[in-house]
Structures are given as structure tokens and as C-alpha cells.
Tab-separated table of C-alpha atoms and ligand atoms in Angstrom:
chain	number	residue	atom	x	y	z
A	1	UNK	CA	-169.486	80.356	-7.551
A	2	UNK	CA	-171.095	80.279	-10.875
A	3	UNK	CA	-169.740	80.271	-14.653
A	4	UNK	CA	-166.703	82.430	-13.675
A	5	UNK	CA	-163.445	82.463	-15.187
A	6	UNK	CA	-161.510	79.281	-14.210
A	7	UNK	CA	-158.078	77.692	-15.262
A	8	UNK	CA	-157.314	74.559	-17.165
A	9	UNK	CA	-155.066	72.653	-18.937
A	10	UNK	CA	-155.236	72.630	-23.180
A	11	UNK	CA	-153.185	71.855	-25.983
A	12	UNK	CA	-153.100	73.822	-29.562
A	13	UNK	CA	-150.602	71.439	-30.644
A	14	UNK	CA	-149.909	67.990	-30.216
A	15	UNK	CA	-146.331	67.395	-28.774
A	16	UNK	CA	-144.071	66.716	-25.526
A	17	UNK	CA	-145.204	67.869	-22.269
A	18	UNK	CA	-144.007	71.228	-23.020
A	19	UNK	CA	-147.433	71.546	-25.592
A	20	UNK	CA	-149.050	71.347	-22.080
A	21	UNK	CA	-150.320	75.251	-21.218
A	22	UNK	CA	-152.400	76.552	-18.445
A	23	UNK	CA	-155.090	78.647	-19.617
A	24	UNK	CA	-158.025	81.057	-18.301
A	25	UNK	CA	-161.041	79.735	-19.599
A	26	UNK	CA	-164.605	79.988	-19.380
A	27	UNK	CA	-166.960	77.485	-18.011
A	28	UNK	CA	-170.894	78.402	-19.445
A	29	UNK	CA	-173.546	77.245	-17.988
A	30	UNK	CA	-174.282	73.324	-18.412
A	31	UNK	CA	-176.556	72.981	-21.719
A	32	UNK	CA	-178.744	69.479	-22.184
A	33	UNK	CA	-178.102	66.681	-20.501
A	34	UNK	CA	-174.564	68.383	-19.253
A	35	UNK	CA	-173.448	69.328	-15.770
A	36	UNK	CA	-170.909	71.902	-14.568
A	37	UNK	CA	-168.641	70.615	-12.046
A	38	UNK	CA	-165.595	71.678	-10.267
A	39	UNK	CA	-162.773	69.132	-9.856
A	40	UNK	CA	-161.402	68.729	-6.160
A	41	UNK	CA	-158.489	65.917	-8.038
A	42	UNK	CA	-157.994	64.812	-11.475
A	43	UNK	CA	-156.584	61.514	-12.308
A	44	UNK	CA	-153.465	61.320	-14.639
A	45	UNK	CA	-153.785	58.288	-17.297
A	46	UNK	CA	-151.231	56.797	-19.579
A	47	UNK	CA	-154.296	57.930	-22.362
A	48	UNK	CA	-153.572	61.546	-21.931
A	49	UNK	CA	-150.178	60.471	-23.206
A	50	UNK	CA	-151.843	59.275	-26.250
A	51	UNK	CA	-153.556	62.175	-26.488
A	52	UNK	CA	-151.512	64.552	-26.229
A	53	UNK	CA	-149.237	63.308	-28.851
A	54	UNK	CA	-151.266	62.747	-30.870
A	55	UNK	CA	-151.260	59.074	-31.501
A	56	UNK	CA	-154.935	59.501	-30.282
A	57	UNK	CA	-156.147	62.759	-32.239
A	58	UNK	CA	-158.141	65.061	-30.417
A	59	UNK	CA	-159.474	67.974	-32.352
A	60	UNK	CA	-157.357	71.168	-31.050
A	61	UNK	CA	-157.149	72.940	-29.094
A	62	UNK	CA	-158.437	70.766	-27.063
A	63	UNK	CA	-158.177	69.975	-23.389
A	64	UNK	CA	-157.176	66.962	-21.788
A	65	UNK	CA	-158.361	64.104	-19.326
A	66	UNK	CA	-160.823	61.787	-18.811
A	67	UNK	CA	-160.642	61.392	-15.035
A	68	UNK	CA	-161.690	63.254	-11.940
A	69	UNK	CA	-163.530	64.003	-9.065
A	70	UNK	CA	-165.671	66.618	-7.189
A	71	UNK	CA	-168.907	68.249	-6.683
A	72	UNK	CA	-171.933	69.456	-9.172
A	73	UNK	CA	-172.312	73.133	-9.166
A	74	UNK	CA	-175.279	73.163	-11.729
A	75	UNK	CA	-177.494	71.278	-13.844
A	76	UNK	CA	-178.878	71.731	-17.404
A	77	UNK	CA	-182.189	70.984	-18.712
A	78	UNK	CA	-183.259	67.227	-18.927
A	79	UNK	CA	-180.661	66.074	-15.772
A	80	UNK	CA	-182.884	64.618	-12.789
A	81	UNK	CA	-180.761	62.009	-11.027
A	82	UNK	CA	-178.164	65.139	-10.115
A	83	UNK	CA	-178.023	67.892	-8.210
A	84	UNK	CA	-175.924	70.958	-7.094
A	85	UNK	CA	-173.776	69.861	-4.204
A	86	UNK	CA	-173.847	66.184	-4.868
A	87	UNK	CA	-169.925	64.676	-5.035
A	88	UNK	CA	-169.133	62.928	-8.129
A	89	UNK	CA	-166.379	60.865	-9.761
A	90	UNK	CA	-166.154	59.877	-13.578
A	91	UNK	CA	-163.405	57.571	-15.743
A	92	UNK	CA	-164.592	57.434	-18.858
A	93	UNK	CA	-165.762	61.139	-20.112
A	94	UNK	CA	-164.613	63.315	-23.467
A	95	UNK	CA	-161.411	65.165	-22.677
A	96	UNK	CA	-161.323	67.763	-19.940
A	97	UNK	CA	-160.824	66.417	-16.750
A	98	UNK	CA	-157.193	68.638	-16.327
A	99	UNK	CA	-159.235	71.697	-15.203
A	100	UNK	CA	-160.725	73.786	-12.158
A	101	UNK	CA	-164.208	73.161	-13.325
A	102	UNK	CA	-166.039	71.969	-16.634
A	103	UNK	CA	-169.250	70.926	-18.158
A	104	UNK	CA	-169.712	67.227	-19.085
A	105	UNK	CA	-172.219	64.866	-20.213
A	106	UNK	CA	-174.147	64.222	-16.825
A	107	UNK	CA	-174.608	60.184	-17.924
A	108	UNK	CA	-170.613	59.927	-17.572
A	109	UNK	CA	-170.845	60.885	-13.806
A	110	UNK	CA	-171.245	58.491	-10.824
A	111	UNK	CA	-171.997	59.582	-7.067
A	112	UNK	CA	-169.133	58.831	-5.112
A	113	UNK	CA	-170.545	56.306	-2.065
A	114	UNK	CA	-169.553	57.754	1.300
A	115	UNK	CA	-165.987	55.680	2.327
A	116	UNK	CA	-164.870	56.698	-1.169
A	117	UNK	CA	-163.090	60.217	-0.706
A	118	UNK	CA	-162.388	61.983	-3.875
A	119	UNK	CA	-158.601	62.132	-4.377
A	120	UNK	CA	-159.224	57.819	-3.965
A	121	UNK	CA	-161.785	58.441	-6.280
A	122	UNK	CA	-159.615	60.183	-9.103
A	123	UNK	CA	-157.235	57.854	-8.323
A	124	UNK	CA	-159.144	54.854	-9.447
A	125	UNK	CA	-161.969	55.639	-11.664
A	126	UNK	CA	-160.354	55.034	-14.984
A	127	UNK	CA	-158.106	52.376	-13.794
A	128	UNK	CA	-160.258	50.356	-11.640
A	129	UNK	CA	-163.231	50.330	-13.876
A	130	UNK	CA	-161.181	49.309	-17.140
A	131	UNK	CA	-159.789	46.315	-14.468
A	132	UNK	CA	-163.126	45.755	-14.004
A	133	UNK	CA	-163.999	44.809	-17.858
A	134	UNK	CA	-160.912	43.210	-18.619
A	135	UNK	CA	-161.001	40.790	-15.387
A	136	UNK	CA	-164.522	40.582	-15.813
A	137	UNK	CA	-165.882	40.459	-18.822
A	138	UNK	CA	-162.806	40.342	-21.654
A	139	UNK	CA	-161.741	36.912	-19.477
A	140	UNK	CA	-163.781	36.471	-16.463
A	141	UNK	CA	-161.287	35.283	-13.721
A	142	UNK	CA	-161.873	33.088	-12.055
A	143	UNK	CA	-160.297	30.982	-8.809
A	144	UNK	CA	-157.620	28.599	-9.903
A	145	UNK	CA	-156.579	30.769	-12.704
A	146	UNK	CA	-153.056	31.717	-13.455
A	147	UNK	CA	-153.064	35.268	-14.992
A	148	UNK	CA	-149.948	37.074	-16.534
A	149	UNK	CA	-150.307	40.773	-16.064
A	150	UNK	CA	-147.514	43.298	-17.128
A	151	UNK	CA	-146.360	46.591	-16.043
A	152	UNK	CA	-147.800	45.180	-12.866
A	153	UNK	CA	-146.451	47.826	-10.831
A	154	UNK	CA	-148.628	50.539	-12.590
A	155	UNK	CA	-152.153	52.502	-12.423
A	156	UNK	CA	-153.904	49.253	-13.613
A	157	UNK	CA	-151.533	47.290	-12.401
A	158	UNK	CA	-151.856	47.118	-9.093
A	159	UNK	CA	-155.512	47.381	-8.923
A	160	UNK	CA	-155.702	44.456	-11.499
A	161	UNK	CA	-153.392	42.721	-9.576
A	162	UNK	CA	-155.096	42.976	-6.265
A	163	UNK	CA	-158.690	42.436	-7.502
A	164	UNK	CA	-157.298	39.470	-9.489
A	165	UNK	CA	-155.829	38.217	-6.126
A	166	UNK	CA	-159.500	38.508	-4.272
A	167	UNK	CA	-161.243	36.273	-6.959
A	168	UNK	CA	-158.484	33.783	-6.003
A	169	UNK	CA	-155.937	33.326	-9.222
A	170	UNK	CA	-152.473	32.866	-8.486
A	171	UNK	CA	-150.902	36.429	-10.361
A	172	UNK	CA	-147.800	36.319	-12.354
A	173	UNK	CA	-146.572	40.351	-12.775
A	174	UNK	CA	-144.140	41.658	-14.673
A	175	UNK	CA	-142.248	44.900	-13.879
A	176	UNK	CA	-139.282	46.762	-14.874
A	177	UNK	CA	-136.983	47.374	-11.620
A	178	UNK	CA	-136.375	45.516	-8.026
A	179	UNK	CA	-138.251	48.127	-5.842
A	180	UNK	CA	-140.940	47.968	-8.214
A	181	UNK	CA	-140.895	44.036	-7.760
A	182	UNK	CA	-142.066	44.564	-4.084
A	183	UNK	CA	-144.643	46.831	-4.377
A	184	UNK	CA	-146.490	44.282	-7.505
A	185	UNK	CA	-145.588	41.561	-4.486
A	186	UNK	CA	-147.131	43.816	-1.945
A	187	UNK	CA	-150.306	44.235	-4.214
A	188	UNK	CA	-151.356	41.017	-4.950
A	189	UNK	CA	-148.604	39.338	-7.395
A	190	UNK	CA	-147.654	36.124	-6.183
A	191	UNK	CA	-144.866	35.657	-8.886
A	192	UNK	CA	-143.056	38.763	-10.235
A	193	UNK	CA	-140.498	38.837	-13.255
A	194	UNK	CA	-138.070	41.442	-14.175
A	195	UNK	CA	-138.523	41.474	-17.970
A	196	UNK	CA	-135.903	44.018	-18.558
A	197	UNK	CA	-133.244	41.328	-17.274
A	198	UNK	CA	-135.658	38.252	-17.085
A	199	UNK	CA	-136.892	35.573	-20.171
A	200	UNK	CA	-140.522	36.302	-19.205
A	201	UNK	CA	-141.719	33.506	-21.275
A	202	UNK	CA	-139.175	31.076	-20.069
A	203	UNK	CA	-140.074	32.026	-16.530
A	204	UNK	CA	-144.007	31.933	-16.962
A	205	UNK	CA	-143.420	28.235	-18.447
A	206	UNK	CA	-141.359	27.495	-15.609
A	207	UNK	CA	-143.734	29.031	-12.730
A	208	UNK	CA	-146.676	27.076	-14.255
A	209	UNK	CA	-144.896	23.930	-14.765
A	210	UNK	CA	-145.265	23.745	-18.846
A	211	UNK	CA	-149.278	24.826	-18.438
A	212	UNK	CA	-148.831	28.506	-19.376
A	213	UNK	CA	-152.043	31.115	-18.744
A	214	UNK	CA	-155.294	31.585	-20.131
A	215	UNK	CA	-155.069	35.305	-20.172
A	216	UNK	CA	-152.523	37.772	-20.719
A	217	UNK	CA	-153.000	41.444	-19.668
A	218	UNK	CA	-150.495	43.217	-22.040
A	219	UNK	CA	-150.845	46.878	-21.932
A	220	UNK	CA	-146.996	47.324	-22.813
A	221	UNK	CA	-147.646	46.373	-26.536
A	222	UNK	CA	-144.949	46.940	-29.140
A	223	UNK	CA	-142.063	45.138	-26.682
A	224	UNK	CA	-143.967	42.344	-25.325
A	225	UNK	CA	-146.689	41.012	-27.431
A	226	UNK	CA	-145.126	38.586	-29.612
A	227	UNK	CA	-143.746	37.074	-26.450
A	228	UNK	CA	-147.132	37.463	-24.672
A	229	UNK	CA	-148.717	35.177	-27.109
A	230	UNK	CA	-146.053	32.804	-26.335
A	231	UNK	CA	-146.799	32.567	-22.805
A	232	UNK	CA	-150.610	31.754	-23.568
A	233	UNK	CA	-152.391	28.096	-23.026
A	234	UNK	CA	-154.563	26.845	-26.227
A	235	UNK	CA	-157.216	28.593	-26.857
A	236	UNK	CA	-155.797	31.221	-24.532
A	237	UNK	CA	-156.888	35.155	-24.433
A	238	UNK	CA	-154.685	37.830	-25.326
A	239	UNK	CA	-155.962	41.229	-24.136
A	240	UNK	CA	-153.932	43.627	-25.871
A	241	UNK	CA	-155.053	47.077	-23.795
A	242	UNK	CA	-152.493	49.416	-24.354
A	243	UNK	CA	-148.855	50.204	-26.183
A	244	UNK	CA	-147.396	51.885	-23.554
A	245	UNK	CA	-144.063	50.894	-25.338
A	246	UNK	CA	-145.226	51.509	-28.637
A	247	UNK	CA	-147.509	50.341	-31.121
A	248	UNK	CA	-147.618	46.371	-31.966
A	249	UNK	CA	-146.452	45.881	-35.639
A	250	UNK	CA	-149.351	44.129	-37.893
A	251	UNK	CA	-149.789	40.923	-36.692
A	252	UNK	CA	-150.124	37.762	-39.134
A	253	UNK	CA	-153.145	35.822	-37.872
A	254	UNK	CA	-151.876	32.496	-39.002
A	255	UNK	CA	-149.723	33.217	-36.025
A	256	UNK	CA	-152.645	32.498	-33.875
A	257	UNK	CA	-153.250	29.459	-34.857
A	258	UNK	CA	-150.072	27.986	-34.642
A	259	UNK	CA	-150.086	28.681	-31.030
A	260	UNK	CA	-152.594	27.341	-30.186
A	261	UNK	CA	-156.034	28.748	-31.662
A	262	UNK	CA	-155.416	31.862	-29.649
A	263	UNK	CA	-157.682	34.749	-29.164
A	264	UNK	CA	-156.871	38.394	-29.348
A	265	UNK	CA	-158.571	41.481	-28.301
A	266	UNK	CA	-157.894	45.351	-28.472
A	267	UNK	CA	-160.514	46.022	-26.009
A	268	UNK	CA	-161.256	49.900	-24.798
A	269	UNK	CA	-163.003	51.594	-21.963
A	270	UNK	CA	-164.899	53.756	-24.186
A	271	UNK	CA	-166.905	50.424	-25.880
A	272	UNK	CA	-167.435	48.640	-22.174
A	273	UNK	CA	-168.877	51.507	-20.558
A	274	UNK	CA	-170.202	53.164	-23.581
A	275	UNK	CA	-174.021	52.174	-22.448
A	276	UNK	CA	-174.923	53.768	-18.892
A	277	UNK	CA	-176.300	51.016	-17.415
A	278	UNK	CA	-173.251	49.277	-18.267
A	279	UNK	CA	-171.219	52.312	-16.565
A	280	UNK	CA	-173.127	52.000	-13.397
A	281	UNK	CA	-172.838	48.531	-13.165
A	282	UNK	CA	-169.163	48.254	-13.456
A	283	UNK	CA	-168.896	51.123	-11.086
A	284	UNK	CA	-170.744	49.467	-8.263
A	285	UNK	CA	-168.374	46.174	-8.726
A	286	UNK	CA	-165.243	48.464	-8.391
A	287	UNK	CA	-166.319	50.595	-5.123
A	288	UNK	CA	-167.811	46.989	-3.756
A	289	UNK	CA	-164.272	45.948	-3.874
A	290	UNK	CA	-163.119	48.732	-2.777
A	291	UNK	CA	-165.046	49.368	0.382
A	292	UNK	CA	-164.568	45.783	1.201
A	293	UNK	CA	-160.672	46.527	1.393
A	294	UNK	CA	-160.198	44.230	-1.162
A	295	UNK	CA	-158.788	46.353	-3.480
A	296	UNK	CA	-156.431	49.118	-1.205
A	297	UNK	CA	-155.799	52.213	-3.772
A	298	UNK	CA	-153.257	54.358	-3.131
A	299	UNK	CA	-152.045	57.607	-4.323
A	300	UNK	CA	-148.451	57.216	-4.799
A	301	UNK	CA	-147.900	60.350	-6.262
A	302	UNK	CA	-149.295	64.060	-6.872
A	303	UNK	CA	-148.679	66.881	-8.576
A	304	UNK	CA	-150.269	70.627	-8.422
A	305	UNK	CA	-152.818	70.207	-11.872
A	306	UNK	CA	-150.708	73.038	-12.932
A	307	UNK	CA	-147.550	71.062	-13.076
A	308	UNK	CA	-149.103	68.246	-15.249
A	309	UNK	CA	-146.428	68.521	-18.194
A	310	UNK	CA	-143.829	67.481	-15.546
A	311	UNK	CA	-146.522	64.669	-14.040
A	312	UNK	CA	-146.727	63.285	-17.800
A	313	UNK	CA	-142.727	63.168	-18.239
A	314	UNK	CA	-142.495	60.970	-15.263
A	315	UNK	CA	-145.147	58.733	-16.462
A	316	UNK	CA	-143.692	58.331	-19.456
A	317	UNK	CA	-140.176	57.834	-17.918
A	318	UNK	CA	-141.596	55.127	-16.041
A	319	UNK	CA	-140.482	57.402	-13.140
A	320	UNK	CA	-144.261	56.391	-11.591
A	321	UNK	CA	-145.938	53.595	-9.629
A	322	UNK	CA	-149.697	52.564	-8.985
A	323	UNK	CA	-152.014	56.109	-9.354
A	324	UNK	CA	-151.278	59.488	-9.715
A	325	UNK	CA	-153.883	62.299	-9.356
A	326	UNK	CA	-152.866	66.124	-9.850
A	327	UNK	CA	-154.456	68.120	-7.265
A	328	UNK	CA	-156.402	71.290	-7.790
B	1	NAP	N1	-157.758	50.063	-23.329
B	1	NAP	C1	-158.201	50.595	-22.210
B	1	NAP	O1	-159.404	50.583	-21.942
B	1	NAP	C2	-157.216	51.188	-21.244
B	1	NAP	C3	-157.667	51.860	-20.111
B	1	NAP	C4	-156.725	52.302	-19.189
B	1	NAP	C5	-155.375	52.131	-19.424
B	1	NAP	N2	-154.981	51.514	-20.569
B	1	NAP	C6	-153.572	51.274	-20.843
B	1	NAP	O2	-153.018	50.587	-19.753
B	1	NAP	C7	-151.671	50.954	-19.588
B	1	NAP	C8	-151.454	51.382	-18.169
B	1	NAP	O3	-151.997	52.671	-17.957
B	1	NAP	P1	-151.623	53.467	-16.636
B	1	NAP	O4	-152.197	54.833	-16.805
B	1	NAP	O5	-151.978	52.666	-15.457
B	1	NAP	O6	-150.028	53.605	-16.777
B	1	NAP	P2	-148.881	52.868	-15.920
B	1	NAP	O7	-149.056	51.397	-16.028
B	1	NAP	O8	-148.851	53.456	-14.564
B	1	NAP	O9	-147.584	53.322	-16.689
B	1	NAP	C9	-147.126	52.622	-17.787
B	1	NAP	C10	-146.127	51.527	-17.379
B	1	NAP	O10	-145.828	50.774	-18.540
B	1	NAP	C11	-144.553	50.210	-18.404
B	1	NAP	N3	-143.769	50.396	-19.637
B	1	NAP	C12	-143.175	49.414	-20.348
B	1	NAP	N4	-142.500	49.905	-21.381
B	1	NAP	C13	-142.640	51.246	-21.314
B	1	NAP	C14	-142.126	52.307	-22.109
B	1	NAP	N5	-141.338	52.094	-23.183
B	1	NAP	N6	-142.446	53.570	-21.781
B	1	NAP	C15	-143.243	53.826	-20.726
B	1	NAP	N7	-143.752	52.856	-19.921
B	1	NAP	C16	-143.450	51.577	-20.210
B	1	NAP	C17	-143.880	50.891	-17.212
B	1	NAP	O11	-143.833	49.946	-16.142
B	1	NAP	P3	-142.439	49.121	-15.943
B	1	NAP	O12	-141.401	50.168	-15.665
B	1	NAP	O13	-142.681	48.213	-14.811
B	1	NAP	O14	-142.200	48.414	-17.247
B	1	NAP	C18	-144.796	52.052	-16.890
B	1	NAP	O15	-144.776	52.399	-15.529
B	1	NAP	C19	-151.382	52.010	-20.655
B	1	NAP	O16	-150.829	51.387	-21.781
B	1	NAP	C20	-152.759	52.539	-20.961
B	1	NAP	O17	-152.846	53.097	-22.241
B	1	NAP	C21	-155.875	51.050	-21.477
């Protein structure tokens, strides 16, 4: 099939779910440095949250995710390294991943290695390579190391948690409910805390015997990271990813150095893999990992791509655990 009429998910409004509409649209043919390629799964991402409601504005209408998997149907002028046919996965791509088939910037796109199917791949493209940065490169783990991670239970959670695991540091996760306590255990946590009924800072001083961390992966933001900071060692890292509770309130820096000369960071996907080598190389690290069986990814749940206003009420109702990819 060629540039035919396909379906996709846009937005004319930012909003709930309900803003969510599935649309005819037309897919041209792929123009400079672009290829056209049609999804097999698309992966759903706490981002497209952001997007859609416009804490992150897209221009509208506009369509939505940056996550996917499937094969190239064409090429545009200047693209040499691709070809019709070849399977592909991308995590970090401008918006437009919830549809049957698109055009997108053909240095976003990786080949998917053979042992990495594509609804695995959709699964952990955006989550495994932003793991990648933050446990290697933001603070490079490293064996010995006692991490904190919350919402441990999530997307990145439990691929953080498990690749964390395989470079040997001992991972304390937090988590919001019992059964999600033994899947963060299952997945690499050695220590979990309930911090909707749990002190987590109490507990983290406790498990580490007065040391604390040297790293906190907080991608809960408005509810924990006061506390987070608290949990840090001196001159310990604070890796502020995500406000999946909200946006943190300004923060006064003098703060920072009463506990300790800490550092912070707001770090993104978009900056670490903005360069393609950079892309590339982060991508090998993840599907090392995960070929190795190091780091197991699992779809834990899926939804027709059609349904993907109900997909992003669970995920906001922290109804979901680990990946989700909506099927096309
Ligand atoms: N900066 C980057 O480069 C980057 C890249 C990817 C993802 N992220 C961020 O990383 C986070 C995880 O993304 P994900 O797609 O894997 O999502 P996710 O972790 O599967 O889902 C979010 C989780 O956050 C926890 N949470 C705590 N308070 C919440 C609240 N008030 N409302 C909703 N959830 C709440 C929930 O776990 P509990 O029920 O256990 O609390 C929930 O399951 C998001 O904040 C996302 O924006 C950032």
C-alpha cells in the first residue's frame, strides 16, 4: 500500500481523554530526509499526558506520540541507511506515533535487531532509552550503589529498576499499592516502600543505615521532591524527570546547600538523544541488555490504538503497571 487514506489519533483541543478523536487522514509521500512508515504497535507514555493537556503545548491540531514500531514503506530523497521493508522502532520522534502509518524524520528511527519483536519494541523504546541516560549518563551507576527510584512499579520503572539491578546497586523503589510492591520486587527492587502509607525518607535512612543515596530518580515531582532531596547523601544527585503528580513548586536553591551541596537536574530525552550518534548509541546499550535477558520487558497491558482516550485515563489513574502499547 502506498499514501492511502489511513486513521490516526489527533487533538484540536487540549483537554481530558475525551479531546482524543480518531480521524481519516492522509499520509503523503515521505519528503527529505523523512520516511513513511506504518505502525504494527505504538507505545503509550506518561508524555502524551503532558501533551495532550496541554502542560506540554503542541501546536493543534496536532497528533500525538512519540513511540512505536513497524516497517518502512518508502523513502524520501537524501535517506540511504533505510529501506522499504526494513522493521523499525523509534522513542524519541515529533508527535505522531498514535496512528496507522506516518512520515517521520528518518534519523529518529532505529532497526529493530532480530530477538527484538515489535510490540517489545514499542514497549520499551521511550522508556528504556530515557533509563538508559539517566542510569548512565545523568548518574552513572555503578555496583555498590544504593539508588532510590519512585513510581517503581511503572513504564520506567521497572526497566530502571531491573537494569539498575544488572550493574549491581542494591534498588530502593517506591510504589503506591501492595500488589504493585511485588511486581517492583519481582523487577529488580530489593527494598520497596509504600509512600502512600510509608515515611519514605524515614525508611530510606533506615534501609541504608543513616548513609542515604547518591541518586534519586523522582519522576513523581510535585508530591515527592522536597522529600526526595531529603533522602540524598552530600553532594548527592537529584534527577527530577517527570511530575507525574504535578509540577514541583519553585525551588529555593539555598535549599541545596543546606543539604548537603546537592545537585539537581530536569533532564529530558529530547536533549540526550537529540544528536544521532548519541541516539544510536544509547539504543545499542538498551537492546544489549535486553537480548542478554537482563532487562525482561513486558507488556502488561494493551489497548486497540483506537481506544487510547480510555488507555490514557488508566494511566493517569494509576490504574497501569510497567508498559503499555496500543495495538494497531
Ligand atoms: N524526562 C524524560 O526524559 C522522561 C522520559 C520518559 C518518562 N518520563 C517521566 O517518567 C514518568 C514515568 O513515565 P511512564 O510513562 O513510565 O509512566 P508510569 O510510571 O507508568 O505512570 C506514572 C506513575 O506515577 C505514579 N504517580 C504518583 N503520583 C501520581 C499521580 N498523582 N497521578 C498519576 N500517577 C502518579 C504512579 O505510580 P504509583 O501508583 O506507584 O505511585 C503511576 O503509575 C512520567 O512522569 C514521565 O513524564 C520522563
Amino acid at each position: 500500500m502506498t499514501h492511502a487514506t489511513t486513521h490516526a489519533i489527533r487533538f484540536h483541543k487540549t483537554g481530558g481523554p475525551e479531546v482524543l478523536v480518531w480521524e481519516e487522514v492522509n499520509v503523503g509521500k515521505p519528503g527529505q530526509g523523512e520516511a513513511r512508515i506504518r505502525h504494527t504497535a505504538v507505545g503509550l507514555n506518561f508524555v502524551d499526558i503532558y501533551n495532550r493537556s496541554g502542560v506540554y503545548p503542541a501546536s493543534l491540531p496536532s497528533g500525538l506520540g512519540s513511540e512505536g514500531a513497524g516497517v518502512v514503506e518508502e523513502v524520501g530523497p537524501g535517506v540511504t541507511d533505510l529501506k522499504p521493508g526494513d522493521r523499525v522502532a523509534y522513542g524519541a520522534s515529533p508527535l505522531g506515533a498514535y496512528s496507522e502509518a506516518r512520515l517521520i524524520p528518518a534519523d529518529r528511527l532505529l532497526k529493530l535487531p532480530d530477538g527484538v519483536d515489535d510490540k517489545t519494541a514499542a514497549a520499551m523504546m521511550l522508556k528504556g532509552l530515557t533509563t538508559q541516560y539517566l542510569i548512565r549518563q545523568t548518574y552513572r551507576v555503578k555496583a555498590g550503589d544504593t539508588i532510590l527510584l519512585h513510581a517503581a512499579a511503572g513504564g520506567v520503572g521497572l526497566i530502571l529498576s531491573q537494569w539498575a539491578k544488572h550493574l549491581g546497586a542494591t534498588v530502593i523503589g517506591t510504589v503506591s499499592s501492595d500488589e504493585k510492591a511485588k511486581l517492583a520486587k519481582a523487577h529488580g527492587c530489593d527494598h520497596v516502600i509504600i509512600y502512600t502509607h510509608e515515611d519514605f525518607v524515614k525508611r530510606v535512612d533506615e534501609i541504608t543505615g543513616g548513609k542515604k543515596v547518591p541518586v534519586v530518580y523522582d519522576s513523581v515531582g510535585k508530591d515527592t521532591f522536597l522529600k526526595s532531596l531529603d533522602c540524598l547523601a552530600p553532594l548527592g544527585v537529584a534527577a527530577l524527570f517527570g511530575a507525574s503528580s504535578g509540577a514541583v513548586e519553585p525551588l529555593n536553591l539555598g535549599l541545596l546547600a543546606q543539604k548537603g551541596s546537592l545537585y539537581v537536574t530536569r533532564p529530558t530525552l529530547f536533549t540526550y538523544a537529540a544528536k544521532r550518534e548519541n541516539l544510536v548509541a544509547m539504543a545499542n546499550e538498551l537492546f544489549d541488555v535486553v537480548k542478554s535477558g537482563a532487562v525482561k520487558i513486558e507488556v502488561r497491558q494493551t489497548y486497540a490504538l483506537k481506544d487510547a482516550a480510555k488507555a490514557h485515563a488508566d494511566l493517569a489513574a494509576r490504574k497501569t503497571t510497567g508498559s503499555t502499547v496500543l495495538t494497531v
